[in-house]
Amino acid sequence: MINLLNLDREELITFFAELGEKSFRATQIMKWVYQKNVLEFADMTNLSKDLRQRLQTIACLKLPEIQTMQIAQDGTRKWLVQLDSGNSIEMVFIPEEGRNTLCISSQVGCALDCTFCATGKQGFNRNLTTSEIIGQLWLAEQIIIADGYVTENFKHAISNVVIMGMGEPLTNFDNVVKAMRIMLDDFAYGLSRRRITLSTVGIIPALIKLKDQCPVSLAISLHAPNNDLRNQLIPINKKYPLADLIKTCRDYTQGNRHVTFEYVMLKDINDSPFHAKELAKLLHGILAKINLIPFNPFPNAAYQRSTTETIDNFRNILIQAGLVTITRKIRGDDINAACGQLAGKVQNMRAKVD
Ligand code: SAH
């Protein structure tokens, strides 16, 4: 049985061509699934009876399953989503004035082992399939619509997607790109490229491919202004050092779009005025937005959050240097839904990969 949720529009067209069907079948199916939320072939009334019956014997539309939901005091919701018997991931819904953001995961665990991240501490099991990635958006849409959330001017309840949950999306390139294509597709979610943000440590060859294949908004997990410190915090920096990464970001936007740089504020590690000045120098001349993220603690973490005063000072130095800088609001931390706190359930841990 082929799961049609794993196919983007181009692949659906090929699938139907092999059945001797016209290409518009692909867009018909996409509208049923992603716009009308219908998953039963039998209910897809503009497909011929014969085709509906054939689809029932050779294809399926299979989603992951919601296991639990928690709601934080600030309205943030976290869902545990079961993929198979041993693996679950987490996704987070963040309602704000004028926008509803869904933070989705791309891998079960993560292989990169950044020292300050709870997901990395879990180890890595496997990549998510396209259906498991787009399925998160499908499931969240259902729940949010059922709960009466209405986003004015949007066809859908979720207005923004950030690929900032568990995993490093650029080490699951093909499936992530296919899922993003479905998000962008006018016959599915019709989100604009500005409303999809992919967060990455900066896997340079994959960033270069992304620019050609699916140039969505970019967030780079920077966290340090020099290689010595970044090597300690983000081991993969040794392979893709800062100067190359910054150059790749500049090429990505071609000077006409912003790149967001995320910088987790770790007490006495990367938060001094000296680091702020070094960071301003590193990002000089690039269209950057800096997002300072107060460190979110998790069990056995080796770090502490910088004080509010330190974070404000750090921000002011960057602003004075002409860089757009905001401190990310802490959301959902009472249910461990904040950045870096997502752990899910990872079984059959494999050795780390690079
Ligand atoms: N692998 C991707 C996406 C997942 S992490 C990436 O690294 O960008 C999403 C963001 O949360 C990243 O910027 C990550 O560095 C940050 N983060 C990780 N652990 C954190 C923690 N404990 N507190 C605050 N932010 C954290």
XYZ file of C-alpha atoms and ligand atoms in Angstrom:
380
model
C 0.000 0.000 0.000
C 1.426 3.356 -0.952
C 0.745 6.199 1.487
C -0.241 9.147 -0.704
C 0.653 11.595 2.084
C 4.285 10.837 1.228
C 3.897 12.330 -2.254
C 4.091 15.964 -3.314
C 2.090 17.200 -6.296
C 4.637 16.170 -8.902
C 4.842 12.661 -7.489
C 1.065 12.390 -7.292
C 0.850 13.311 -10.971
C 3.286 10.483 -11.783
C 1.345 8.095 -9.558
C -1.913 8.844 -11.377
C -0.233 8.761 -14.803
C 0.869 5.210 -14.043
C -2.766 4.364 -13.353
C -3.714 5.860 -16.718
C -5.350 8.872 -15.049
C -5.097 12.554 -15.958
C -2.868 14.898 -13.977
C -5.794 16.846 -12.460
C -6.460 13.820 -10.233
C -3.431 14.913 -8.230
C -4.878 18.315 -7.423
C -8.305 16.825 -6.733
C -6.815 14.484 -4.129
C -4.747 17.287 -2.608
C -7.800 19.490 -2.168
C -9.746 16.698 -0.474
C -6.934 15.848 1.876
C -5.398 19.191 2.769
C -8.264 21.639 2.264
C -11.381 19.610 3.062
C -9.642 17.284 5.510
C -11.187 14.192 3.937
C -9.127 11.005 4.186
C -11.613 8.386 2.930
C -11.322 7.693 -0.803
C -14.978 6.666 -0.761
C -15.990 10.241 0.158
C -14.058 11.881 -2.697
C -17.080 12.327 -4.880
C -15.437 13.935 -7.908
C -13.310 10.834 -8.505
C -14.959 8.121 -10.577
C -16.364 5.199 -8.634
C -13.954 2.915 -10.380
C -10.941 5.024 -9.381
C -12.130 5.279 -5.774
C -12.333 1.503 -5.569
C -8.906 1.048 -7.137
C -7.360 3.522 -4.723
C -8.812 1.608 -1.794
C -6.954 -1.514 -2.876
C -3.553 0.018 -3.689
C -3.195 3.231 -1.643
C -3.832 4.714 1.778
C -3.763 8.091 3.549
C -2.108 7.257 6.842
C -1.306 9.825 9.526
C 0.604 9.611 12.781
C -1.554 9.638 15.919
C -1.940 12.178 18.699
C -1.122 10.521 22.023
C -1.449 13.338 24.530
C -1.960 17.074 24.636
C -0.890 19.582 27.260
C -1.973 23.216 27.426
C 0.273 25.802 29.059
C -0.963 28.811 30.998
C -0.100 31.092 28.089
C -2.195 29.002 25.649
C 0.758 27.197 24.081
C -0.096 23.565 23.408
C 2.210 20.611 23.131
C 1.213 17.321 21.557
C 2.986 14.019 21.795
C 2.579 12.394 18.398
C 3.064 8.667 17.976
C 4.760 7.547 14.762
C 5.146 3.828 15.359
C 5.277 1.479 18.318
C 8.594 2.777 19.624
C 8.778 6.378 18.483
C 7.005 9.604 19.322
C 7.813 13.208 18.563
C 6.516 16.485 19.945
C 4.943 19.435 18.189
C 3.960 22.773 19.637
C 1.209 25.278 18.817
C 1.865 28.910 19.713
C -1.120 31.280 19.411
C -0.293 34.982 19.148
C -2.138 38.133 18.188
C -2.711 37.851 14.427
C -0.832 34.625 13.889
C -0.963 30.970 14.848
C 2.382 29.236 14.658
C 2.988 25.503 14.595
C 6.441 24.227 15.513
C 7.027 20.827 13.937
C 9.647 18.100 14.263
C 11.694 16.531 11.479
C 13.496 13.631 13.180
C 13.038 11.219 16.066
C 15.739 12.602 18.350
C 18.747 14.330 16.827
C 22.253 13.216 15.926
C 24.034 16.537 16.351
C 24.441 16.500 20.135
C 24.490 20.247 20.804
C 25.437 20.498 24.454
C 22.527 22.744 25.535
C 19.634 20.905 23.835
C 17.366 18.272 25.415
C 16.573 16.645 22.071
C 20.263 15.996 21.380
C 20.599 14.271 24.729
C 18.035 11.683 23.579
C 20.197 10.424 20.743
C 18.907 9.791 17.255
C 16.665 7.076 15.909
C 15.349 7.933 12.469
C 14.195 10.538 9.983
C 10.525 11.372 9.753
C 8.800 10.502 6.489
C 7.073 13.222 4.464
C 3.683 11.970 5.692
C 4.844 12.231 9.309
C 6.012 15.817 8.743
C 3.006 17.117 6.790
C 0.797 14.959 9.035
C 1.714 17.179 11.997
C 0.249 20.204 10.225
C -2.821 18.204 9.156
C -3.493 17.042 12.718
C -2.916 20.439 14.304
C -5.261 22.077 11.785
C -8.060 19.685 12.761
C -7.709 20.308 16.453
C -7.288 24.047 16.216
C -10.255 24.461 13.875
C -12.405 22.236 16.100
C -11.490 24.437 19.052
C -12.795 27.495 17.273
C -9.547 29.286 16.522
C -10.126 31.523 13.546
C -7.334 33.366 11.827
C -8.733 36.248 9.857
C -7.683 36.391 6.215
C -6.302 32.863 6.223
C -7.784 29.815 4.615
C -6.269 27.701 7.335
C -6.060 27.871 11.106
C -2.270 27.646 11.182
C -0.774 30.760 9.603
C 2.933 30.051 10.164
C 5.034 26.913 10.336
C 8.449 26.766 11.952
C 10.555 23.656 11.486
C 12.191 24.127 14.851
C 11.053 21.089 16.798
C 13.000 17.914 17.315
C 15.746 17.111 14.834
C 17.995 18.801 12.297
C 15.786 19.338 9.232
C 18.663 19.643 6.770
C 19.905 16.131 7.568
C 16.449 14.888 6.472
C 16.525 17.027 3.350
C 14.324 15.205 0.834
C 11.404 14.507 3.151
C 11.475 17.992 4.681
C 11.552 19.673 1.271
C 8.664 17.547 0.008
C 6.591 18.394 3.079
C 7.395 22.108 2.629
C 6.335 21.891 -1.031
C 2.944 20.608 0.132
C 2.727 23.482 2.644
C 3.463 25.959 -0.166
C 1.170 24.328 -2.730
C -1.964 26.334 -3.532
C -3.902 23.078 -3.805
C -2.863 22.203 -0.237
C -1.979 24.821 2.409
C -0.909 27.689 0.154
C 1.475 29.192 2.709
C 3.910 31.797 1.424
C 7.658 31.266 1.716
C 7.785 33.978 4.339
C 5.482 31.981 6.581
C 7.607 28.840 6.646
C 10.836 29.074 8.623
C 13.418 26.322 8.678
C 15.799 26.382 11.620
C 19.187 24.737 11.171
C 22.648 24.595 12.694
C 23.873 25.260 9.140
C 24.646 22.151 7.089
C 26.307 24.089 4.274
C 25.853 21.753 1.265
C 22.190 21.306 2.169
C 21.700 25.085 2.514
C 23.051 25.553 -0.993
C 20.595 22.934 -2.300
C 17.735 24.480 -0.342
C 18.305 27.851 -1.980
C 17.759 26.241 -5.394
C 14.991 23.825 -4.506
C 12.814 25.475 -1.869
C 14.056 28.817 -0.534
C 11.909 29.301 2.560
C 12.778 31.677 5.405
C 15.907 30.734 7.244
C 16.820 30.683 10.908
C 20.397 29.780 11.791
C 21.242 28.453 15.237
C 24.380 30.476 15.778
C 24.829 30.619 19.561
C 28.464 31.703 19.489
C 30.415 34.473 17.772
C 33.662 32.515 17.219
C 34.691 29.010 16.181
C 36.332 28.053 19.477
C 33.144 28.528 21.433
C 30.828 27.273 18.691
C 32.884 24.072 18.353
C 32.202 23.402 22.014
C 28.479 24.085 21.883
C 27.665 22.726 18.416
C 30.111 19.940 17.486
C 29.169 20.019 13.767
C 30.706 23.522 13.593
C 34.069 21.787 13.178
C 32.854 20.556 9.815
C 31.036 23.744 8.765
C 32.860 26.683 10.385
C 31.482 30.179 10.877
C 33.039 32.117 8.003
C 31.747 29.592 5.451
C 28.352 29.512 7.125
C 27.942 33.292 7.085
C 28.977 33.442 3.446
C 26.427 30.738 2.602
C 23.707 32.730 4.397
C 24.593 35.830 2.461
C 24.312 33.896 -0.812
C 21.028 32.368 0.338
C 19.256 35.694 0.671
C 21.140 37.481 -2.098
C 20.937 40.570 -0.018
C 17.195 41.059 -0.299
C 15.795 38.967 2.556
C 16.577 38.625 6.219
C 18.189 35.661 7.861
C 17.260 35.121 11.487
C 20.163 34.212 13.737
C 19.218 32.399 16.927
C 21.443 32.881 19.937
C 20.725 30.956 23.133
C 21.737 32.963 26.215
C 23.877 30.745 28.451
C 24.993 32.262 31.718
C 28.746 33.034 31.777
C 29.318 31.043 28.583
C 28.410 33.213 25.582
C 26.661 36.235 27.114
C 29.339 38.851 27.872
C 29.555 42.313 26.259
C 32.688 41.050 24.525
C 30.693 38.260 22.875
C 28.026 40.762 21.809
C 30.631 42.961 20.109
C 32.207 39.956 18.430
C 28.769 38.892 17.193
C 28.045 42.368 15.792
C 31.317 42.211 13.894
C 30.618 38.734 12.546
C 27.207 39.780 11.206
C 28.287 43.157 9.893
C 26.899 43.843 6.446
C 24.422 40.978 6.360
C 20.631 41.489 6.516
C 20.219 39.849 9.884
C 17.608 39.611 12.591
C 18.914 38.337 15.875
C 16.712 36.306 18.144
C 18.101 36.000 21.644
C 16.676 32.884 23.296
C 16.871 32.726 27.083
C 18.182 29.220 27.821
C 15.403 26.817 28.763
C 16.500 24.317 31.387
C 15.888 20.559 31.295
C 16.878 17.737 33.672
C 20.676 17.376 34.062
C 21.417 20.390 31.863
C 24.905 21.757 32.365
C 23.882 25.389 31.826
C 21.887 28.170 33.388
C 19.868 30.964 31.840
C 21.554 34.380 31.643
C 19.979 37.005 33.867
C 17.448 39.422 32.373
C 19.901 42.264 32.915
C 22.665 40.464 31.024
C 20.301 39.657 28.160
C 19.124 43.297 27.975
C 22.714 44.554 27.921
C 23.652 42.085 25.228
C 20.660 43.151 23.163
C 21.440 46.839 23.551
C 25.000 46.395 22.297
C 23.694 44.646 19.182
C 21.025 47.287 18.593
C 23.612 50.040 18.949
C 25.682 48.247 16.320
C 22.678 48.532 13.993
C 21.407 44.953 14.225
C 17.702 44.199 14.586
C 17.570 42.213 17.817
C 14.721 40.821 19.868
C 14.567 38.587 22.893
C 12.357 35.602 22.190
C 9.425 35.392 24.555
C 9.485 32.262 26.639
C 6.410 30.246 25.672
C 5.005 27.071 27.172
C 7.870 26.413 29.553
C 5.494 25.168 32.274
C 4.762 22.150 30.051
C 8.340 21.783 28.732
C 7.273 23.027 25.315
C 9.856 25.798 25.047
C 12.823 25.815 22.636
C 15.220 22.984 23.327
C 12.929 21.208 25.770
C 11.284 18.808 23.340
C 12.222 15.228 24.051
C 9.414 12.934 22.840
C 10.068 9.258 23.158
C 13.008 7.817 21.280
C 13.542 4.103 21.226
C 16.130 1.932 19.526
C 18.710 4.670 19.720
C 21.326 4.321 17.076
C 24.898 5.498 17.077
C 25.277 9.150 16.284
C 25.708 10.012 12.630
C 27.090 13.130 11.034
N 18.196 21.510 14.729
C 17.575 22.749 14.407
C 16.161 22.917 14.911
C 15.832 22.515 16.329
S 16.172 23.520 17.696
C 18.439 23.886 14.892
O 19.397 23.650 15.595
O 18.174 25.028 14.537
C 15.282 25.001 17.676
C 16.047 26.130 18.387
O 16.069 25.980 19.826
C 17.503 26.172 17.966
O 17.917 27.483 17.764
C 18.178 25.569 19.178
O 19.530 25.881 19.210
C 17.381 26.157 20.309
N 17.591 25.462 21.587
C 18.023 24.200 21.769
N 18.096 23.918 23.094
C 17.697 25.030 23.744
C 17.513 25.338 25.127
N 17.746 24.443 26.070
N 17.063 26.565 25.437
C 16.780 27.460 24.470
N 16.907 27.221 23.159
C 17.372 26.013 22.784
